[in-house]
Amino acid sequence: MLLRNWTACLALLATGAWAHAHLEAAQPAADSKSAEVVEIRLAFSEPVEPKFSTIRLETGEERAVVEPAAEVDAADPKVLVVHLFEKLPPGAYKVRWAVVTVDGHRVSGAYSFLASH
């Protein structure tokens, strides 16, 4: 019985040790149609390192939309946000993100959404 419990504990610890941060929520959401887009907000499963984490916003033609650098939300170290200079004009956009979590792991991804009026 003791050996079986010990094996279960080791399995749980090993699973946790290999886990990496993942994107839990995005605003605007992936594949959504959103009006009044004034910020990009990404929530991760672990706190992120601001110096090594980025959000790149692109048009449907994959041209970068020049915006301020991403910053970690002061109220939640798991949230990376870009406050846009102005509301996005209608069109297709892609969000490309890359983050380094406080444990040193780098993860990245991308998703698309439509901005509308």
Coordinates of C-alpha atoms in Angstrom, one line a residue:
M1 CA 0.0 0.0 0.0
L2 CA 2.8 2.4 0.9
L3 CA 4.7 1.7 -2.3
R4 CA 1.5 2.3 -4.4
N5 CA 1.0 5.7 -2.7
W6 CA 4.6 6.7 -3.1
T7 CA 4.4 5.8 -6.8
A8 CA 1.3 8.0 -7.2
C9 CA 3.0 10.9 -5.5
L10 CA 6.1 10.6 -7.8
A11 CA 3.8 10.6 -10.8
L12 CA 2.0 13.8 -9.7
L13 CA 5.3 15.5 -9.0
A14 CA 6.8 14.6 -12.4
T15 CA 3.7 15.8 -14.2
G16 CA 3.9 19.2 -12.5
A17 CA 7.6 19.5 -13.2
W18 CA 7.1 19.2 -16.9
A19 CA 4.2 21.5 -17.2
H20 CA 4.6 24.8 -19.1
A21 CA 2.5 27.9 -19.1
H22 CA -0.3 28.0 -21.5
L23 CA -2.7 30.7 -22.7
E24 CA -5.9 30.5 -20.6
A25 CA -7.9 33.5 -22.0
A26 CA -7.6 36.2 -24.7
Q27 CA -9.4 39.4 -25.3
P28 CA -10.4 39.7 -28.0
A29 CA -10.9 36.0 -28.2
A30 CA -9.6 33.8 -31.0
D31 CA -11.8 33.6 -34.0
S32 CA -14.1 36.3 -32.6
K33 CA -15.7 39.3 -34.2
S34 CA -15.1 42.2 -31.8
A35 CA -16.2 45.8 -31.8
E36 CA -14.3 48.6 -30.0
V37 CA -11.0 46.8 -29.7
V38 CA -8.8 49.1 -27.6
E39 CA -6.5 46.5 -26.0
I40 CA -5.1 43.0 -26.4
R41 CA -5.2 41.1 -23.1
L42 CA -3.7 37.6 -22.7
A43 CA -4.0 35.6 -19.5
F44 CA -1.6 32.8 -18.9
S45 CA -1.5 29.9 -16.4
E46 CA 1.7 31.2 -14.8
P47 CA 3.3 34.7 -14.1
V48 CA 5.2 36.0 -17.1
E49 CA 8.6 37.9 -17.3
P50 CA 7.8 41.3 -18.8
K51 CA 11.3 41.8 -20.3
F52 CA 11.1 38.6 -22.3
S53 CA 7.4 38.6 -23.3
T54 CA 5.9 40.2 -26.4
I55 CA 2.6 40.7 -28.2
R56 CA 2.8 41.5 -31.9
L57 CA -0.4 42.6 -33.7
E58 CA -0.6 42.1 -37.4
T59 CA -3.0 43.0 -40.2
G60 CA -4.6 40.3 -42.4
E61 CA -1.6 40.9 -44.8
E62 CA 0.8 40.0 -41.9
R63 CA 2.0 43.6 -41.6
A64 CA 2.8 44.7 -38.1
V65 CA 0.5 47.2 -36.5
V66 CA 2.8 49.6 -34.6
E67 CA 1.6 49.7 -31.0
P68 CA 3.2 50.2 -27.6
A69 CA 5.1 47.3 -26.1
A70 CA 3.3 44.7 -24.1
E71 CA 3.4 45.0 -20.3
V72 CA 2.4 42.8 -17.4
D73 CA -0.9 43.9 -15.8
A74 CA -0.1 45.5 -12.4
A75 CA -3.0 43.7 -10.8
D76 CA -2.1 40.2 -12.1
P77 CA 1.4 39.0 -13.1
K78 CA -0.2 36.3 -15.3
V79 CA -1.7 38.8 -17.7
L80 CA 0.1 40.5 -20.6
V81 CA -1.6 43.5 -22.1
V82 CA -1.1 46.0 -24.9
H83 CA -3.1 49.2 -24.6
L84 CA -3.7 50.3 -28.3
F85 CA -3.0 53.9 -29.4
E86 CA -6.6 54.0 -30.8
K87 CA -9.5 51.7 -31.6
L88 CA -8.7 49.2 -34.4
P89 CA -10.3 49.9 -37.7
P90 CA -12.4 47.1 -39.1
G91 CA -10.5 44.2 -40.6
A92 CA -8.8 40.9 -39.9
Y93 CA -5.9 40.8 -37.4
K94 CA -3.5 38.2 -36.0
V95 CA -2.0 38.3 -32.5
R96 CA 1.4 36.6 -32.2
W97 CA 2.6 36.2 -28.7
A98 CA 5.7 34.9 -27.0
V99 CA 6.2 34.7 -23.2
V100 CA 8.9 33.6 -20.8
T101 CA 7.4 32.5 -17.5
V102 CA 9.0 33.0 -14.2
D103 CA 10.3 29.5 -14.2
G104 CA 12.3 30.3 -17.4
H105 CA 10.2 28.4 -20.0
R106 CA 9.4 30.1 -23.3
V107 CA 6.1 29.4 -25.0
S108 CA 4.5 31.1 -28.0
G109 CA 1.5 31.1 -30.2
A110 CA -0.9 33.0 -32.4
Y111 CA -4.5 33.5 -33.1
S112 CA -6.8 35.6 -35.4
F113 CA -9.9 37.8 -34.8
L114 CA -12.0 40.3 -36.8
A115 CA -12.4 43.9 -35.7
S116 CA -15.8 45.4 -36.6
H117 CA -17.8 48.6 -35.8

